[in-house]
Amino acid sequence: MAGIFYFGKEVECVGYNSTFMSVIGEYVRPYIMQLGNNIAEKVYFSYDLYDSDLNFSELTQDQYMQCYKQLVKAIEVDLEKIEDFYNHYPKELVYKAWFNEIKPAMQRSPLYQP
């Protein structure tokens, strides 16, 4: 089983295997939860019910940018401080996915407004 990051129909989704989606989905969940249950429920609705998809397309522009900033904090700032990341899951894979695929896709979304 695999999962995707979905940013809207205007942007190609970014898909990964279920292991990666589980690791990244659970790692960023507390960061998204800090934004409130309403936002977290929109992003994690399908992830929690039946697949590993994280859906950002149902957010308002303001909510989307809040999530984007939380992901930047989680991956670009806080990840390097964690010594035992999910049973030594390679952080390099998270960095590579973030900088090469996820972040650029998020920035292509019409909801992205720097």
Short mmCIF file of C-alpha atoms in Angstrom, two decimals:
data_model
loop_
_atom_site.label_atom_id
_atom_site.label_comp_id
_atom_site.label_asym_id
_atom_site.label_seq_id
_atom_site.Cartn_x
_atom_site.Cartn_y
_atom_site.Cartn_z
CA MET A 1 0.00 0.00 0.00
CA ALA A 2 1.19 3.48 -0.76
CA GLY A 3 0.15 6.99 0.09
CA ILE A 4 0.27 10.46 -1.36
CA PHE A 5 0.66 14.08 -0.46
CA TYR A 6 -2.24 15.79 -2.23
CA PHE A 7 -2.08 19.55 -2.82
CA GLY A 8 -4.97 19.97 -5.26
CA LYS A 9 -5.92 19.05 -8.80
CA GLU A 10 -3.63 21.73 -10.25
CA VAL A 11 -0.54 20.06 -8.76
CA GLU A 12 0.67 16.52 -9.29
CA CYS A 13 0.43 14.51 -6.12
CA VAL A 14 3.60 13.13 -4.56
CA GLY A 15 3.43 9.43 -3.74
CA TYR A 16 5.49 7.18 -1.50
CA ASN A 17 5.44 3.67 -0.10
CA SER A 18 3.44 2.98 3.04
CA THR A 19 6.49 2.83 5.30
CA PHE A 20 7.63 6.31 4.34
CA MET A 21 4.08 7.71 4.58
CA SER A 22 3.69 6.21 8.05
CA VAL A 23 6.99 7.66 9.24
CA ILE A 24 6.47 11.13 7.81
CA GLY A 25 2.74 11.20 8.58
CA GLU A 26 3.26 10.41 12.24
CA TYR A 27 6.31 12.65 12.53
CA VAL A 28 4.54 15.77 11.27
CA ARG A 29 1.19 15.02 12.95
CA PRO A 30 2.02 16.92 16.19
CA TYR A 31 3.08 19.93 14.14
CA ILE A 32 -0.21 19.91 12.23
CA MET A 33 -2.18 19.28 15.45
CA GLN A 34 -0.72 22.49 16.89
CA LEU A 35 -2.80 24.32 14.29
CA GLY A 36 -6.05 22.93 15.68
CA ASN A 37 -8.34 19.96 15.21
CA ASN A 38 -10.15 21.49 12.25
CA ILE A 39 -6.99 21.70 10.15
CA ALA A 40 -5.65 18.34 11.34
CA GLU A 41 -8.92 16.59 10.53
CA LYS A 42 -8.89 17.97 6.99
CA VAL A 43 -5.30 16.91 6.37
CA TYR A 44 -5.50 13.51 8.10
CA PHE A 45 -9.10 12.50 7.28
CA SER A 46 -8.27 9.92 4.64
CA TYR A 47 -4.94 8.99 6.26
CA ASP A 48 -6.70 7.95 9.46
CA LEU A 49 -9.66 6.21 7.85
CA TYR A 50 -8.43 4.07 5.00
CA ASP A 51 -5.20 5.01 3.32
CA SER A 52 -1.97 6.87 3.91
CA ASP A 53 -2.86 10.08 2.09
CA LEU A 54 -2.21 13.53 3.51
CA ASN A 55 -4.64 15.91 1.81
CA PHE A 56 -3.89 19.62 1.94
CA SER A 57 -6.31 20.57 -0.86
CA GLU A 58 -9.32 21.19 1.40
CA LEU A 59 -7.57 23.92 3.37
CA THR A 60 -8.01 27.65 3.03
CA GLN A 61 -5.02 29.60 1.79
CA ASP A 62 -4.23 30.73 5.34
CA GLN A 63 -4.50 27.19 6.72
CA TYR A 64 -2.34 25.86 3.89
CA MET A 65 0.41 28.34 4.62
CA GLN A 66 0.26 27.51 8.33
CA CYS A 67 0.74 23.83 7.46
CA TYR A 68 3.57 24.67 5.07
CA LYS A 69 5.37 26.62 7.80
CA GLN A 70 4.88 23.77 10.26
CA LEU A 71 6.36 21.28 7.79
CA VAL A 72 9.34 23.57 7.22
CA LYS A 73 9.86 23.73 10.99
CA ALA A 74 9.46 19.98 11.43
CA ILE A 75 11.82 18.98 8.64
CA GLU A 76 14.25 21.84 8.10
CA VAL A 77 14.69 22.84 11.75
CA ASP A 78 13.70 20.14 14.21
CA LEU A 79 14.52 16.88 12.39
CA GLU A 80 18.28 17.29 12.73
CA LYS A 81 17.92 17.54 16.53
CA ILE A 82 16.39 14.07 16.84
CA GLU A 83 18.95 11.36 17.52
CA ASP A 84 16.79 8.23 17.27
CA PHE A 85 14.36 9.08 14.50
CA TYR A 86 11.72 6.33 14.21
CA ASN A 87 13.98 3.39 14.98
CA HIS A 88 16.85 4.91 13.03
CA TYR A 89 14.83 5.49 9.88
CA PRO A 90 17.22 7.36 7.56
CA LYS A 91 16.63 11.09 7.94
CA GLU A 92 18.34 11.56 4.59
CA LEU A 93 15.30 9.98 2.89
CA VAL A 94 13.02 12.51 4.56
CA TYR A 95 15.28 15.42 3.59
CA LYS A 96 15.55 14.17 0.01
CA ALA A 97 11.78 13.75 -0.33
CA TRP A 98 11.11 17.14 1.25
CA PHE A 99 13.57 19.21 -0.74
CA ASN A 100 13.24 17.38 -4.07
CA GLU A 101 9.53 16.58 -4.22
CA ILE A 102 7.21 17.62 -1.38
CA LYS A 103 8.32 21.21 -0.85
CA PRO A 104 8.43 22.08 -4.58
CA ALA A 105 4.96 20.53 -5.06
CA MET A 106 3.58 22.53 -2.13
CA GLN A 107 5.05 25.69 -3.63
CA ARG A 108 3.34 24.99 -6.98
CA SER A 109 -0.10 24.88 -5.36
CA PRO A 110 -2.36 27.88 -5.93
CA LEU A 111 -2.83 27.88 -2.14
CA TYR A 112 0.84 28.73 -1.64
CA GLN A 113 1.34 32.45 -1.09
CA PRO A 114 4.76 33.35 0.35
#
